[in-house]
Tab-separated table of C-alpha atoms in Angstrom:
chain	number	residue	atom	x	y	z
A	233	UNK	CA	142.371	102.238	129.965
A	234	UNK	CA	140.508	99.995	132.818
A	235	UNK	CA	143.658	99.027	134.397
A	236	UNK	CA	145.050	102.718	134.647
A	237	UNK	CA	141.367	103.503	136.002
A	238	UNK	CA	141.621	100.540	138.435
A	239	UNK	CA	144.977	101.158	139.661
A	240	UNK	CA	144.462	104.776	140.655
A	241	UNK	CA	141.594	104.154	143.115
A	242	UNK	CA	142.793	105.505	146.535
A	243	UNK	CA	141.573	103.815	149.742
A	244	UNK	CA	140.418	106.318	152.433
A	245	UNK	CA	139.995	104.557	155.527
A	246	UNK	CA	136.966	105.519	158.068
A	247	UNK	CA	137.665	107.279	160.771
A	248	UNK	CA	136.139	108.458	163.749
A	249	UNK	CA	135.017	105.236	165.825
A	250	UNK	CA	134.776	105.744	169.217
A	251	UNK	CA	136.250	102.459	169.850
A	252	UNK	CA	139.459	102.932	167.407
A	253	UNK	CA	140.181	102.091	163.992
A	254	UNK	CA	138.650	99.565	161.753
A	255	UNK	CA	139.480	96.149	162.555
A	256	UNK	CA	142.646	95.287	160.313
A	257	UNK	CA	142.461	93.289	156.953
A	258	UNK	CA	142.853	89.596	157.583
A	259	UNK	CA	145.681	89.562	154.861
A	260	UNK	CA	148.059	92.279	156.348
A	261	UNK	CA	149.922	90.814	159.322
A	262	UNK	CA	150.977	93.757	162.293
A	263	UNK	CA	151.557	93.577	165.897
A	264	UNK	CA	148.525	93.099	167.867
A	265	UNK	CA	146.563	96.008	170.046
A	266	UNK	CA	147.172	96.414	173.615
A	267	UNK	CA	144.046	94.360	175.622
A	268	UNK	CA	143.597	92.095	172.793
A	269	UNK	CA	144.767	89.812	170.147
A	270	UNK	CA	143.660	89.944	166.353
A	271	UNK	CA	144.545	86.862	164.406
A	272	UNK	CA	145.901	87.291	160.688
A	273	UNK	CA	145.587	84.251	158.439
A	274	UNK	CA	146.698	83.341	155.162
A	275	UNK	CA	144.203	82.819	152.670
A	276	UNK	CA	143.756	79.825	151.040
A	277	UNK	CA	142.955	81.879	147.479
A	278	UNK	CA	144.468	84.957	145.826
A	279	UNK	CA	143.668	88.439	147.089
A	280	UNK	CA	141.015	90.219	145.153
A	281	UNK	CA	142.112	93.810	144.854
A	282	UNK	CA	139.131	95.726	146.243
A	283	UNK	CA	139.180	98.457	149.145
A	284	UNK	CA	138.315	97.010	152.312
A	285	UNK	CA	136.276	97.486	155.529
A	286	UNK	CA	134.279	100.577	154.616
A	287	UNK	CA	137.057	102.078	152.247
A	288	UNK	CA	136.133	104.654	149.444
A	289	UNK	CA	137.632	104.664	146.365
A	290	UNK	CA	138.813	108.272	145.079
A	291	UNK	CA	139.089	109.383	141.626
A	292	UNK	CA	141.993	111.854	141.307
A	293	UNK	CA	140.861	114.876	138.154
A	294	UNK	CA	143.138	113.311	135.859
A	295	UNK	CA	141.789	109.876	136.303
A	296	UNK	CA	138.015	111.561	136.126
A	297	UNK	CA	139.168	112.994	132.810
A	298	UNK	CA	140.147	109.425	131.556
A	299	UNK	CA	136.947	107.899	132.780
A	300	UNK	CA	134.708	110.333	130.863
A	301	UNK	CA	136.694	109.858	127.549
A	302	UNK	CA	136.660	105.695	128.219
A	303	UNK	CA	132.835	105.544	127.327
A	304	UNK	CA	131.320	102.663	125.032
A	305	UNK	CA	128.547	102.890	122.753
A	306	UNK	CA	128.268	106.868	122.511
A	307	UNK	CA	127.587	107.562	126.311
A	308	UNK	CA	130.328	109.403	128.618
A	309	UNK	CA	131.291	107.712	131.982
A	310	UNK	CA	128.782	109.164	134.594
A	311	UNK	CA	131.282	110.934	136.857
A	312	UNK	CA	130.918	114.826	138.210
A	313	UNK	CA	132.709	117.323	136.132
A	314	UNK	CA	135.908	118.971	137.403
A	315	UNK	CA	136.364	121.809	139.073
A	316	UNK	CA	135.543	125.044	137.336
A	317	UNK	CA	132.852	123.426	135.186
A	318	UNK	CA	129.000	123.993	134.840
A	319	UNK	CA	128.327	120.651	135.591
A	320	UNK	CA	126.863	120.215	138.889
A	321	UNK	CA	129.468	117.653	140.983
A	322	UNK	CA	126.674	117.189	143.808
A	323	UNK	CA	123.498	117.930	145.001
A	324	UNK	CA	123.477	120.139	148.025
A	325	UNK	CA	121.049	120.319	151.022
A	326	UNK	CA	120.508	123.636	151.352
A	327	UNK	CA	118.957	123.764	147.738
A	328	UNK	CA	116.325	121.247	148.743
A	329	UNK	CA	112.676	121.694	147.435
A	330	UNK	CA	110.158	120.579	149.699
A	331	UNK	CA	106.345	119.715	148.942
A	332	UNK	CA	104.557	118.906	152.249
A	333	UNK	CA	102.077	116.128	151.981
A	334	UNK	CA	98.238	117.423	152.107
A	335	UNK	CA	97.062	114.261	153.141
A	336	UNK	CA	98.601	112.239	156.131
A	337	UNK	CA	98.370	107.935	156.551
A	338	UNK	CA	97.468	106.738	159.880
A	339	UNK	CA	100.434	105.502	161.653
A	340	UNK	CA	100.708	101.857	162.132
A	341	UNK	CA	100.914	100.000	165.707
A	342	UNK	CA	104.492	99.468	165.955
A	343	UNK	CA	103.724	95.813	167.254
A	344	UNK	CA	101.910	94.773	164.144
A	345	UNK	CA	104.428	96.142	161.964
A	346	UNK	CA	105.484	93.444	158.965
A	347	UNK	CA	109.048	94.463	157.472
A	348	UNK	CA	109.343	96.754	154.962
A	349	UNK	CA	105.386	96.643	154.197
A	350	UNK	CA	104.281	100.176	155.425
A	351	UNK	CA	105.540	103.617	154.282
A	352	UNK	CA	105.474	107.046	155.227
A	353	UNK	CA	103.947	110.085	153.816
A	354	UNK	CA	107.228	111.456	152.145
A	355	UNK	CA	110.188	110.679	149.924
A	356	UNK	CA	113.364	112.008	148.813
A	357	UNK	CA	114.167	112.416	145.263
A	358	UNK	CA	117.244	113.492	143.038
A	359	UNK	CA	117.824	113.595	139.550
A	360	UNK	CA	121.194	113.224	137.678
A	361	UNK	CA	122.196	113.804	133.822
A	362	UNK	CA	125.536	113.961	132.106
A	363	UNK	CA	124.417	117.246	130.737
A	364	UNK	CA	123.649	118.786	133.798
A	365	UNK	CA	124.875	116.965	136.502
A	366	UNK	CA	122.960	116.849	139.573
A	367	UNK	CA	119.616	118.694	139.942
A	368	UNK	CA	118.008	120.131	143.162
A	369	UNK	CA	116.979	117.523	145.878
A	370	UNK	CA	113.071	117.143	146.446
A	371	UNK	CA	111.259	116.355	149.330
A	372	UNK	CA	107.822	115.369	148.228
A	373	UNK	CA	104.804	113.447	148.855
A	374	UNK	CA	105.290	109.734	148.664
A	375	UNK	CA	104.240	108.514	145.322
A	376	UNK	CA	105.006	106.158	142.285
A	377	UNK	CA	108.057	106.375	140.160
A	378	UNK	CA	107.398	107.029	136.379
A	379	UNK	CA	110.158	106.019	134.065
A	380	UNK	CA	110.875	105.062	130.591
A	381	UNK	CA	110.318	101.591	129.576
A	382	UNK	CA	113.747	101.237	128.232
A	383	UNK	CA	115.398	102.571	131.527
A	384	UNK	CA	118.643	100.969	132.346
A	385	UNK	CA	117.828	99.937	135.812
A	386	UNK	CA	114.914	97.499	134.202
A	387	UNK	CA	117.082	95.768	131.573
A	388	UNK	CA	120.435	95.440	133.030
A	389	UNK	CA	120.081	95.869	137.023
A	390	UNK	CA	121.934	99.127	136.866
A	391	UNK	CA	120.705	99.747	140.453
A	392	UNK	CA	122.265	99.945	144.162
A	393	UNK	CA	120.745	100.719	147.468
A	394	UNK	CA	121.635	100.947	151.341
A	395	UNK	CA	119.740	100.065	154.631
A	396	UNK	CA	119.828	102.124	157.549
A	397	UNK	CA	117.704	102.969	160.739
A	398	UNK	CA	116.244	105.740	163.058
A	399	UNK	CA	115.533	104.980	166.425
A	400	UNK	CA	113.271	106.859	168.718
A	401	UNK	CA	115.318	106.862	172.070
A	402	UNK	CA	114.091	106.329	175.385
A	403	UNK	CA	114.813	110.088	175.782
A	404	UNK	CA	112.189	110.657	172.990
A	405	UNK	CA	115.313	111.942	170.687
A	406	UNK	CA	115.660	109.916	167.094
A	407	UNK	CA	119.294	108.612	166.469
A	408	UNK	CA	121.001	107.224	163.331
A	409	UNK	CA	123.549	104.789	164.082
A	410	UNK	CA	126.701	104.947	162.090
A	411	UNK	CA	125.123	106.620	159.021
A	412	UNK	CA	128.305	107.763	157.649
A	413	UNK	CA	129.335	104.314	156.968
A	414	UNK	CA	126.581	103.465	154.785
A	415	UNK	CA	127.164	106.414	152.814
A	416	UNK	CA	130.400	105.398	152.001
A	417	UNK	CA	129.551	102.112	150.872
A	418	UNK	CA	126.581	103.784	148.860
A	419	UNK	CA	129.328	105.669	147.010
A	420	UNK	CA	131.646	102.913	146.643
A	421	UNK	CA	128.734	100.756	145.014
A	422	UNK	CA	127.992	103.746	142.860
A	423	UNK	CA	131.512	103.922	141.471
A	424	UNK	CA	131.185	99.860	140.925
A	425	UNK	CA	127.901	100.005	138.799
A	426	UNK	CA	129.353	102.934	136.852
A	427	UNK	CA	126.654	105.700	138.723
A	428	UNK	CA	127.670	109.147	139.813
A	429	UNK	CA	129.283	109.871	143.105
A	430	UNK	CA	127.876	112.734	145.053
A	431	UNK	CA	128.780	114.461	148.607
A	432	UNK	CA	128.156	111.980	151.112
A	433	UNK	CA	127.331	114.515	154.101
A	434	UNK	CA	124.827	116.286	151.539
A	435	UNK	CA	122.927	113.313	151.241
A	436	UNK	CA	122.847	112.429	154.784
A	437	UNK	CA	121.594	115.998	155.589
A	438	UNK	CA	118.881	115.553	153.081
A	439	UNK	CA	118.002	112.391	154.959
A	440	UNK	CA	118.186	114.110	158.578
A	441	UNK	CA	115.611	116.810	156.973
A	442	UNK	CA	113.550	114.099	155.391
A	443	UNK	CA	113.257	111.715	158.808
A	444	UNK	CA	112.336	115.090	160.580
A	445	UNK	CA	109.709	115.921	158.163
A	446	UNK	CA	108.291	111.997	158.682
A	447	UNK	CA	109.440	111.707	162.515
A	448	UNK	CA	106.102	110.850	163.865
A	449	UNK	CA	106.620	107.465	161.746
A	450	UNK	CA	109.728	106.489	163.946
A	451	UNK	CA	107.873	104.298	166.491
A	452	UNK	CA	107.607	105.022	169.911
A	453	UNK	CA	108.991	101.903	170.622
A	454	UNK	CA	112.206	100.294	171.666
A	455	UNK	CA	111.796	97.306	169.822
A	456	UNK	CA	110.886	98.868	166.330
A	457	UNK	CA	112.264	101.561	164.243
A	458	UNK	CA	112.416	103.263	161.378
A	459	UNK	CA	113.846	101.504	158.114
A	460	UNK	CA	115.637	104.037	155.806
A	461	UNK	CA	116.343	102.641	152.005
A	462	UNK	CA	118.409	104.980	149.871
A	463	UNK	CA	117.993	103.586	146.382
A	464	UNK	CA	120.049	104.744	143.129
A	465	UNK	CA	119.100	103.633	139.542
A	466	UNK	CA	120.297	104.000	136.157
A	467	UNK	CA	117.408	105.883	134.201
A	468	UNK	CA	119.353	105.815	130.487
A	469	UNK	CA	116.609	105.400	128.128
A	470	UNK	CA	118.361	102.965	125.748
A	471	UNK	CA	118.554	99.337	125.188
A	472	UNK	CA	122.273	99.568	124.485
A	473	UNK	CA	124.308	98.151	127.064
A	474	UNK	CA	126.344	101.465	128.350
A	475	UNK	CA	126.917	103.541	131.119
A	476	UNK	CA	123.750	105.439	132.228
A	477	UNK	CA	123.828	109.213	131.037
A	478	UNK	CA	120.757	109.656	133.524
A	479	UNK	CA	120.266	108.324	136.982
A	480	UNK	CA	117.657	108.829	139.729
A	481	UNK	CA	118.509	108.529	143.571
A	482	UNK	CA	115.805	108.501	145.922
A	483	UNK	CA	114.985	107.549	149.620
A	484	UNK	CA	112.052	106.085	151.032
A	485	UNK	CA	111.201	105.699	154.891
A	486	UNK	CA	109.581	102.324	156.625
A	487	UNK	CA	108.751	101.745	160.195
A	488	UNK	CA	109.622	98.211	160.598
A	489	UNK	CA	109.418	95.651	163.551
A	490	UNK	CA	111.573	92.343	163.406
A	491	UNK	CA	113.028	91.284	160.208
A	492	UNK	CA	112.264	87.724	160.553
A	493	UNK	CA	108.467	86.447	160.997
A	494	UNK	CA	110.055	84.583	164.356
A	495	UNK	CA	110.700	87.475	165.889
A	496	UNK	CA	113.616	89.387	167.837
A	497	UNK	CA	116.869	86.812	168.595
A	498	UNK	CA	114.689	83.530	167.941
A	499	UNK	CA	117.372	81.214	166.296
A	500	UNK	CA	117.294	80.203	162.722
A	501	UNK	CA	118.516	77.424	160.337
A	502	UNK	CA	120.762	77.578	157.499
A	503	UNK	CA	120.648	75.706	154.274
A	504	UNK	CA	124.481	75.351	153.242
A	505	UNK	CA	124.790	73.365	149.646
A	506	UNK	CA	127.416	74.615	147.297
A	507	UNK	CA	124.870	74.015	144.368
A	508	UNK	CA	124.512	77.885	144.583
A	509	UNK	CA	127.128	80.693	144.688
A	510	UNK	CA	126.071	84.315	145.967
A	511	UNK	CA	129.481	86.053	144.834
A	512	UNK	CA	132.669	85.648	143.262
A	513	UNK	CA	136.119	86.806	143.108
A	514	UNK	CA	135.912	89.887	140.469
A	515	UNK	CA	132.470	89.883	141.309
A	516	UNK	CA	130.209	92.084	142.960
A	517	UNK	CA	129.532	90.735	146.282
A	518	UNK	CA	131.049	93.078	148.392
A	519	UNK	CA	128.588	95.966	147.021
A	520	UNK	CA	125.080	96.464	148.261
A	521	UNK	CA	123.244	95.885	144.380
A	522	UNK	CA	119.959	94.432	143.651
A	523	UNK	CA	121.337	91.699	141.492
A	524	UNK	CA	123.177	89.947	144.153
A	525	UNK	CA	120.007	89.917	146.337
A	526	UNK	CA	117.601	88.661	143.228
A	527	UNK	CA	119.953	86.023	142.081
A	528	UNK	CA	119.811	84.276	145.698
A	529	UNK	CA	115.820	83.902	145.886
A	530	UNK	CA	115.845	80.592	144.079
A	531	UNK	CA	118.437	79.046	146.699
A	532	UNK	CA	116.101	80.958	149.505
A	533	UNK	CA	113.183	79.112	148.384
A	534	UNK	CA	115.251	75.633	148.013
A	535	UNK	CA	116.122	76.209	151.637
A	536	UNK	CA	112.578	76.788	152.804
A	537	UNK	CA	111.861	73.733	150.909
A	538	UNK	CA	114.195	71.945	152.897
A	539	UNK	CA	112.889	73.213	156.212
A	540	UNK	CA	115.467	76.182	156.888
A	541	UNK	CA	114.967	79.733	156.866
A	542	UNK	CA	118.007	81.246	155.106
A	543	UNK	CA	120.973	80.283	153.018
A	544	UNK	CA	124.652	79.937	154.205
A	545	UNK	CA	126.527	80.650	151.163
A	546	UNK	CA	129.598	78.796	150.397
A	547	UNK	CA	132.293	79.492	147.952
A	548	UNK	CA	135.385	77.411	146.294
A	549	UNK	CA	136.257	73.519	146.497
A	550	UNK	CA	136.596	73.318	150.071
A	551	UNK	CA	133.104	74.986	150.978
A	552	UNK	CA	134.366	77.993	152.710
A	553	UNK	CA	132.074	79.874	154.508
A	554	UNK	CA	130.888	83.696	153.768
A	555	UNK	CA	127.498	85.126	154.945
A	556	UNK	CA	124.220	84.075	155.276
A	557	UNK	CA	121.177	85.442	152.901
A	558	UNK	CA	120.904	88.804	154.669
A	559	UNK	CA	123.251	88.414	157.157
A	560	UNK	CA	127.025	88.551	158.207
A	561	UNK	CA	128.107	85.478	160.121
A	562	UNK	CA	130.309	85.100	163.285
A	563	UNK	CA	131.652	81.795	165.018
A	564	UNK	CA	132.253	82.090	168.753
A	565	UNK	CA	134.357	79.173	169.331
A	566	UNK	CA	137.423	77.556	170.864
A	567	UNK	CA	140.220	77.377	167.928
A	568	UNK	CA	142.370	74.698	166.379
A	569	UNK	CA	144.883	76.297	168.851
A	570	UNK	CA	142.747	75.977	172.047
A	571	UNK	CA	141.930	79.857	172.193
A	572	UNK	CA	138.796	81.414	172.634
A	573	UNK	CA	138.132	83.451	169.565
A	574	UNK	CA	135.395	85.412	167.708
A	575	UNK	CA	135.829	84.745	164.286
A	576	UNK	CA	134.348	86.044	160.935
A	577	UNK	CA	135.157	85.625	157.237
A	578	UNK	CA	137.705	88.626	156.025
A	579	UNK	CA	136.569	91.298	153.403
A	580	UNK	CA	138.045	89.665	150.168
A	581	UNK	CA	135.837	91.064	147.694
A	582	UNK	CA	133.137	88.498	148.301
A	583	UNK	CA	131.708	89.670	151.705
A	584	UNK	CA	129.177	92.249	152.045
A	585	UNK	CA	131.091	94.917	154.606
A	586	UNK	CA	128.309	95.240	157.108
A	587	UNK	CA	128.060	97.995	159.243
A	588	UNK	CA	126.772	95.856	162.386
A	589	UNK	CA	129.427	93.580	161.149
A	590	UNK	CA	132.274	96.515	161.769
A	591	UNK	CA	130.822	97.546	164.561
A	592	UNK	CA	130.544	93.726	166.696
A	593	UNK	CA	134.226	93.811	165.414
A	594	UNK	CA	135.447	96.712	166.953
A	595	UNK	CA	133.145	96.526	170.567
A	596	UNK	CA	134.839	92.769	170.967
A	597	UNK	CA	138.255	94.583	170.601
A	598	UNK	CA	137.461	97.324	173.102
A	599	UNK	CA	136.386	94.284	175.428
A	600	UNK	CA	139.703	92.604	174.938
A	601	UNK	CA	138.437	89.580	176.564
A	602	UNK	CA	138.878	86.825	173.710
A	603	UNK	CA	140.660	86.815	170.085
A	604	UNK	CA	139.020	88.804	167.643
A	605	UNK	CA	139.967	87.252	164.156
A	606	UNK	CA	138.820	87.737	160.366
A	607	UNK	CA	139.753	84.890	158.853
A	608	UNK	CA	138.453	82.060	156.677
A	609	UNK	CA	136.851	79.146	157.740
A	610	UNK	CA	135.311	76.052	156.044
A	611	UNK	CA	132.677	73.629	156.780
A	612	UNK	CA	135.119	70.814	157.706
A	613	UNK	CA	136.543	73.466	160.422
A	614	UNK	CA	132.748	73.926	161.778
A	615	UNK	CA	132.166	70.065	161.464
A	616	UNK	CA	135.747	69.168	163.067
A	617	UNK	CA	134.967	72.141	165.931
A	618	UNK	CA	131.093	70.314	166.369
A	619	UNK	CA	132.624	67.277	166.949
A	620	UNK	CA	135.255	68.165	169.360
A	621	UNK	CA	132.822	70.270	171.278
A	622	UNK	CA	134.408	73.616	170.619
A	623	UNK	CA	131.731	75.507	169.356
A	624	UNK	CA	130.094	77.878	171.696
A	625	UNK	CA	127.915	80.421	169.424
A	626	UNK	CA	126.828	81.047	165.833
A	627	UNK	CA	125.201	84.126	165.092
A	628	UNK	CA	124.105	86.357	162.286
A	629	UNK	CA	124.606	90.437	162.082
A	630	UNK	CA	122.798	93.113	159.964
A	631	UNK	CA	121.012	96.219	160.249
A	632	UNK	CA	117.655	94.643	159.623
A	633	UNK	CA	118.178	91.762	162.309
A	634	UNK	CA	120.765	93.435	164.436
A	635	UNK	CA	121.953	90.303	165.936
A	636	UNK	CA	120.088	86.670	165.011
A	637	UNK	CA	121.342	83.213	166.904
A	638	UNK	CA	121.975	80.446	164.707
A	639	UNK	CA	120.600	76.937	165.706
A	640	UNK	CA	121.143	74.440	162.710
A	641	UNK	CA	122.684	74.096	159.486
A	642	UNK	CA	121.822	71.608	156.761
A	643	UNK	CA	124.829	70.209	155.078
A	644	UNK	CA	125.235	67.155	152.953
A	645	UNK	CA	121.968	65.741	154.180
A	646	UNK	CA	122.890	66.297	157.578
A	647	UNK	CA	121.531	68.534	160.381
A	648	UNK	CA	124.585	69.984	162.349
A	649	UNK	CA	123.318	71.276	165.469
A	650	UNK	CA	124.728	74.590	166.913
A	651	UNK	CA	124.548	74.655	170.850
A	652	UNK	CA	123.813	78.499	170.556
A	653	UNK	CA	120.889	78.524	172.578
A	654	UNK	CA	122.036	76.027	175.123
A	655	UNK	CA	125.249	78.060	175.687
A	656	UNK	CA	122.989	81.112	176.674
A	657	UNK	CA	124.016	82.556	174.174
A	658	UNK	CA	126.027	84.875	176.199
A	659	UNK	CA	128.043	86.482	173.872
A	660	UNK	CA	125.206	86.733	171.011
A	661	UNK	CA	122.738	88.513	173.805
A	662	UNK	CA	125.540	90.610	175.209
A	663	UNK	CA	126.213	92.162	171.689
A	664	UNK	CA	122.774	92.729	170.872
A	665	UNK	CA	121.639	94.457	174.255
A	666	UNK	CA	124.922	96.805	173.723
A	667	UNK	CA	124.095	97.899	170.226
A	668	UNK	CA	120.486	98.281	171.156
A	669	UNK	CA	121.390	100.174	174.236
A	670	UNK	CA	123.509	102.822	171.782
A	671	UNK	CA	120.772	102.571	169.106
A	672	UNK	CA	117.848	103.714	171.553
A	673	UNK	CA	120.051	105.994	173.737
A	674	UNK	CA	120.420	104.156	176.808
A	675	UNK	CA	124.095	104.556	176.363
A	676	UNK	CA	125.596	107.667	174.714
A	677	UNK	CA	127.977	106.916	171.948
A	678	UNK	CA	129.837	108.706	169.287
A	679	UNK	CA	128.550	105.814	166.931
A	680	UNK	CA	124.730	107.817	166.915
A	681	UNK	CA	124.159	110.990	165.234
A	682	UNK	CA	121.087	112.648	167.217
A	683	UNK	CA	118.413	114.642	164.836
A	684	UNK	CA	117.767	118.168	166.342
């Protein structure tokens, strides 16, 4: 049954980027694109049958029926009913119930924000149950959640989340950066976590209205933003390990400054030790679920004990480079063939498909000035390149940090110095400048959604 369900998943590629289609998957070969080259490298390990690069899996009606029948421990699978049923398949923004807060909190100084420590006056909540489907969405005063002590999120980690930002532009307009990609990834994570899917545009419209109500919380600053955190949890009131028959989707907002305490665009050091593994083939490394992060905290503590700020996660016997604790990773170098190349590990089921990652790839391809490549990189590759003076820059990317340079990597007791800052860092700073120009409205782009 599971094999039949897996084989029926159909990928739907993201479209609508002003810079053309997303970068091709590293495992596929094809003709180069005009103005730039994309290198496809045969991977050293077997492909994992996951959808890639912001691909949404869709369930045909017949498959959805099978999924509902394939339920263990007496709980039907959490998918919406078929067309014509009385079960609500999704919630609708037009049904929003808004309860304004009567007491408003004082807005913080945007120059003294601690990332994720302050929250706005309102939140969005939507409940789901197998019996009735989706309830009406509510925007209400920010408050603590009340859930049953046996809720599946507390015992089995049935949970996922997203992270995106709202920016107050230089023209005072509020913009979201490529939010449709976050919605697609959230639905894909929901399928993996056996949580119900929903209409992505309806959730996005609910989020827009939430931000509009709390719009004065969007910092009047081009060095701060409003972090948007959609979260989806299983609230099944049972200690049985099964698909939840109840769930809660909620969205909270937090004004934020730089993610790292060292500030914006200051280089970080990485601890690379194969002792711990973040993700593996067949796991959930390409989904944004809490378990990926909670299980990483011990390694993060050891990184700090060794004088490093983040963990560089390695995989396999050849110590393949995957990603950093809160970032995707890019290497700008002269490759083995003497070519100038921007490389990043491919989306093979282990790497989180980051929105900023995809945006950087598409920007670099648009520029067409060097090779852009999704390929496997190992620590031996990096070490040899450093010895040959072929490394130009290394940097991480993510919604929280945008672009962050890497200065050092502690690996096998040796501190490898990455000459990112000595080399400018021309590319990393250029990418950061371009992205922030778009986000804060200094440059018009289809990548932003402007709130009315």
